[in-house]
Amino acid sequence: MLIFDIIAGLSIGILSGMGIGGGGLLVVYLTVLRNMDQISAQGINLYYFIFASAAALLVHMRKRKINFPLVLYFSLFGMPAAFLGCAAAKASAPETVRSAFGGMLIVAGLISLFRQFSALKNAKTNGSKR
């Protein structure tokens, strides 16, 4: 099972680096294939993102692509919201949290799919006008 975990971790890391919801995939992997409870899987996902975002932060800082005033603005509202979300998750039944998370993943996937189809349609339309 360790080999499978390593392969899954590498695959999820690669997909995450490409901008494909690695965190969502990690939670799904841990809950479905490793039979971990939702809250623990989300906690591990948070640890994953601490290290992944730290690495990304270094790259973006070197390229000077960080809008620090915007970071401060989002932090001021994001941190309290994270604490409220954590309290709501702890107060909710695990099944409710699992269903809400699954619904969020489906909505996010549909939005991504719609954007891809729209971009493809625009590319074909712009290509045929030339």
PDB file of C-alpha atoms in Angstrom:
ATOM      1  CA  MET A   1       0.000   0.000   0.000  1.00  0.00           C
ATOM      2  CA  LEU A   2       2.955   2.356   0.602  1.00  0.00           C
ATOM      3  CA  ILE A   3       3.925   2.188  -3.074  1.00  0.00           C
ATOM      4  CA  PHE A   4       0.335   3.068  -4.061  1.00  0.00           C
ATOM      5  CA  ASP A   5       0.374   5.998  -1.606  1.00  0.00           C
ATOM      6  CA  ILE A   6       3.639   7.283  -3.092  1.00  0.00           C
ATOM      7  CA  ILE A   7       2.299   7.012  -6.639  1.00  0.00           C
ATOM      8  CA  ALA A   8      -0.943   8.745  -5.613  1.00  0.00           C
ATOM      9  CA  GLY A   9       1.006  11.497  -3.822  1.00  0.00           C
ATOM     10  CA  LEU A  10       3.255  12.117  -6.814  1.00  0.00           C
ATOM     11  CA  SER A  11       0.304  12.108  -9.211  1.00  0.00           C
ATOM     12  CA  ILE A  12      -1.722  14.499  -7.065  1.00  0.00           C
ATOM     13  CA  GLY A  13       1.339  16.744  -6.640  1.00  0.00           C
ATOM     14  CA  ILE A  14       1.916  16.876 -10.392  1.00  0.00           C
ATOM     15  CA  LEU A  15      -1.750  17.641 -11.084  1.00  0.00           C
ATOM     16  CA  SER A  16      -1.731  20.295  -8.379  1.00  0.00           C
ATOM     17  CA  GLY A  17       1.359  21.894  -9.914  1.00  0.00           C
ATOM     18  CA  MET A  18      -0.448  22.042 -13.236  1.00  0.00           C
ATOM     19  CA  GLY A  19      -3.335  23.912 -11.601  1.00  0.00           C
ATOM     20  CA  ILE A  20      -5.732  20.977 -11.447  1.00  0.00           C
ATOM     21  CA  GLY A  21      -7.398  20.841  -7.991  1.00  0.00           C
ATOM     22  CA  GLY A  22      -4.815  18.677  -6.262  1.00  0.00           C
ATOM     23  CA  GLY A  23      -6.257  19.338  -2.821  1.00  0.00           C
ATOM     24  CA  GLY A  24      -9.683  18.104  -3.818  1.00  0.00           C
ATOM     25  CA  LEU A  25      -8.125  15.013  -5.321  1.00  0.00           C
ATOM     26  CA  LEU A  26      -6.132  14.389  -2.157  1.00  0.00           C
ATOM     27  CA  VAL A  27      -9.246  14.525   0.018  1.00  0.00           C
ATOM     28  CA  VAL A  28     -11.106  12.215  -2.357  1.00  0.00           C
ATOM     29  CA  TYR A  29      -8.176   9.772  -2.364  1.00  0.00           C
ATOM     30  CA  LEU A  30      -7.910   9.754   1.425  1.00  0.00           C
ATOM     31  CA  THR A  31     -11.632   9.369   2.059  1.00  0.00           C
ATOM     32  CA  VAL A  32     -12.541   6.936  -0.710  1.00  0.00           C
ATOM     33  CA  LEU A  33      -9.447   4.772  -1.149  1.00  0.00           C
ATOM     34  CA  ARG A  34      -7.897   5.039   2.322  1.00  0.00           C
ATOM     35  CA  ASN A  35     -11.213   5.110   4.254  1.00  0.00           C
ATOM     36  CA  MET A  36     -10.157   8.154   6.274  1.00  0.00           C
ATOM     37  CA  ASP A  37     -12.797  10.332   7.915  1.00  0.00           C
ATOM     38  CA  GLN A  38     -13.535  13.641   6.174  1.00  0.00           C
ATOM     39  CA  ILE A  39     -12.203  15.949   8.888  1.00  0.00           C
ATOM     40  CA  SER A  40      -8.852  14.138   9.098  1.00  0.00           C
ATOM     41  CA  ALA A  41      -8.516  14.134   5.307  1.00  0.00           C
ATOM     42  CA  GLN A  42      -9.186  17.857   5.207  1.00  0.00           C
ATOM     43  CA  GLY A  43      -6.589  18.402   7.942  1.00  0.00           C
ATOM     44  CA  ILE A  44      -3.962  16.507   5.955  1.00  0.00           C
ATOM     45  CA  ASN A  45      -5.002  18.502   2.898  1.00  0.00           C
ATOM     46  CA  LEU A  46      -4.316  21.716   4.826  1.00  0.00           C
ATOM     47  CA  TYR A  47      -0.810  20.508   5.715  1.00  0.00           C
ATOM     48  CA  TYR A  48      -0.273  19.648   2.058  1.00  0.00           C
ATOM     49  CA  PHE A  49      -1.243  23.150   1.011  1.00  0.00           C
ATOM     50  CA  ILE A  50       1.007  24.801   3.589  1.00  0.00           C
ATOM     51  CA  PHE A  51       4.056  23.243   1.939  1.00  0.00           C
ATOM     52  CA  ALA A  52       2.774  23.515  -1.641  1.00  0.00           C
ATOM     53  CA  SER A  53       1.850  27.171  -1.225  1.00  0.00           C
ATOM     54  CA  ALA A  54       5.176  27.960   0.466  1.00  0.00           C
ATOM     55  CA  ALA A  55       7.021  26.568  -2.559  1.00  0.00           C
ATOM     56  CA  ALA A  56       4.749  28.470  -4.957  1.00  0.00           C
ATOM     57  CA  LEU A  57       5.182  31.646  -2.919  1.00  0.00           C
ATOM     58  CA  LEU A  58       8.957  31.504  -3.323  1.00  0.00           C
ATOM     59  CA  VAL A  59       8.644  31.096  -7.090  1.00  0.00           C
ATOM     60  CA  HIS A  60       6.147  33.956  -7.425  1.00  0.00           C
ATOM     61  CA  MET A  61       8.182  36.234  -5.148  1.00  0.00           C
ATOM     62  CA  ARG A  62      11.234  35.671  -7.333  1.00  0.00           C
ATOM     63  CA  LYS A  63       9.189  36.573 -10.415  1.00  0.00           C
ATOM     64  CA  ARG A  64       7.703  39.593  -8.572  1.00  0.00           C
ATOM     65  CA  LYS A  65       4.139  38.522  -9.331  1.00  0.00           C
ATOM     66  CA  ILE A  66       2.609  39.095  -5.897  1.00  0.00           C
ATOM     67  CA  ASN A  67       0.266  41.998  -5.216  1.00  0.00           C
ATOM     68  CA  PHE A  68       0.967  42.425  -1.492  1.00  0.00           C
ATOM     69  CA  PRO A  69      -1.850  44.934  -0.771  1.00  0.00           C
ATOM     70  CA  LEU A  70      -4.308  42.451  -2.271  1.00  0.00           C
ATOM     71  CA  VAL A  71      -2.795  39.637  -0.180  1.00  0.00           C
ATOM     72  CA  LEU A  72      -3.319  41.717   2.963  1.00  0.00           C
ATOM     73  CA  TYR A  73      -6.922  42.482   1.979  1.00  0.00           C
ATOM     74  CA  PHE A  74      -7.764  38.818   1.347  1.00  0.00           C
ATOM     75  CA  SER A  75      -5.988  37.766   4.539  1.00  0.00           C
ATOM     76  CA  LEU A  76      -8.023  40.164   6.659  1.00  0.00           C
ATOM     77  CA  PHE A  77     -11.247  38.525   5.491  1.00  0.00           C
ATOM     78  CA  GLY A  78      -9.991  35.019   4.724  1.00  0.00           C
ATOM     79  CA  MET A  79      -8.588  34.182   8.147  1.00  0.00           C
ATOM     80  CA  PRO A  80     -11.782  34.908  10.114  1.00  0.00           C
ATOM     81  CA  ALA A  81     -13.791  33.059   7.450  1.00  0.00           C
ATOM     82  CA  ALA A  82     -11.481  30.047   7.795  1.00  0.00           C
ATOM     83  CA  PHE A  83     -12.030  29.942  11.554  1.00  0.00           C
ATOM     84  CA  LEU A  84     -15.804  30.195  11.074  1.00  0.00           C
ATOM     85  CA  GLY A  85     -15.714  27.441   8.452  1.00  0.00           C
ATOM     86  CA  CYS A  86     -13.692  25.222  10.765  1.00  0.00           C
ATOM     87  CA  ALA A  87     -16.161  25.766  13.602  1.00  0.00           C
ATOM     88  CA  ALA A  88     -19.077  25.022  11.263  1.00  0.00           C
ATOM     89  CA  ALA A  89     -17.412  21.818  10.039  1.00  0.00           C
ATOM     90  CA  LYS A  90     -16.750  20.637  13.596  1.00  0.00           C
ATOM     91  CA  ALA A  91     -20.344  21.364  14.601  1.00  0.00           C
ATOM     92  CA  SER A  92     -21.764  19.524  11.580  1.00  0.00           C
ATOM     93  CA  ALA A  93     -22.253  15.827  11.075  1.00  0.00           C
ATOM     94  CA  PRO A  94     -19.466  14.207   9.005  1.00  0.00           C
ATOM     95  CA  GLU A  95     -22.021  13.136   6.390  1.00  0.00           C
ATOM     96  CA  THR A  96     -23.105  16.755   5.943  1.00  0.00           C
ATOM     97  CA  VAL A  97     -19.507  17.913   5.541  1.00  0.00           C
ATOM     98  CA  ARG A  98     -18.816  15.102   3.075  1.00  0.00           C
ATOM     99  CA  SER A  99     -21.918  15.942   1.015  1.00  0.00           C
ATOM    100  CA  ALA A 100     -21.148  19.662   1.005  1.00  0.00           C
ATOM    101  CA  PHE A 101     -17.556  19.020  -0.048  1.00  0.00           C
ATOM    102  CA  GLY A 102     -18.672  16.626  -2.784  1.00  0.00           C
ATOM    103  CA  GLY A 103     -21.177  19.171  -4.039  1.00  0.00           C
ATOM    104  CA  MET A 104     -18.508  21.859  -4.080  1.00  0.00           C
ATOM    105  CA  LEU A 105     -16.200  19.584  -6.085  1.00  0.00           C
ATOM    106  CA  ILE A 106     -18.958  18.870  -8.608  1.00  0.00           C
ATOM    107  CA  VAL A 107     -19.761  22.578  -9.007  1.00  0.00           C
ATOM    108  CA  ALA A 108     -16.066  23.482  -9.350  1.00  0.00           C
ATOM    109  CA  GLY A 109     -15.591  20.713 -11.913  1.00  0.00           C
ATOM    110  CA  LEU A 110     -18.599  21.869 -13.935  1.00  0.00           C
ATOM    111  CA  ILE A 111     -17.361  25.471 -13.883  1.00  0.00           C
ATOM    112  CA  SER A 112     -13.923  24.338 -15.095  1.00  0.00           C
ATOM    113  CA  LEU A 113     -15.490  22.199 -17.795  1.00  0.00           C
ATOM    114  CA  PHE A 114     -17.704  25.085 -18.933  1.00  0.00           C
ATOM    115  CA  ARG A 115     -14.694  27.425 -19.089  1.00  0.00           C
ATOM    116  CA  GLN A 116     -12.722  24.909 -21.143  1.00  0.00           C
ATOM    117  CA  PHE A 117     -15.581  24.461 -23.606  1.00  0.00           C
ATOM    118  CA  SER A 118     -16.040  28.242 -23.846  1.00  0.00           C
ATOM    119  CA  ALA A 119     -12.312  28.755 -24.482  1.00  0.00           C
ATOM    120  CA  LEU A 120     -12.355  26.025 -27.132  1.00  0.00           C
ATOM    121  CA  LYS A 121     -15.421  27.536 -28.793  1.00  0.00           C
ATOM    122  CA  ASN A 122     -13.816  31.015 -28.781  1.00  0.00           C
ATOM    123  CA  ALA A 123     -10.591  29.621 -30.222  1.00  0.00           C
ATOM    124  CA  LYS A 124     -12.495  27.924 -33.052  1.00  0.00           C
ATOM    125  CA  THR A 125     -14.563  31.061 -33.715  1.00  0.00           C
ATOM    126  CA  ASN A 126     -11.494  33.312 -33.777  1.00  0.00           C
ATOM    127  CA  GLY A 127      -9.587  30.827 -35.925  1.00  0.00           C
ATOM    128  CA  SER A 128     -12.341  30.600 -38.542  1.00  0.00           C
ATOM    129  CA  LYS A 129     -12.600  34.415 -38.896  1.00  0.00           C
ATOM    130  CA  ARG A 130      -9.031  34.696 -40.193  1.00  0.00           C
TER     131      ARG A 130
END
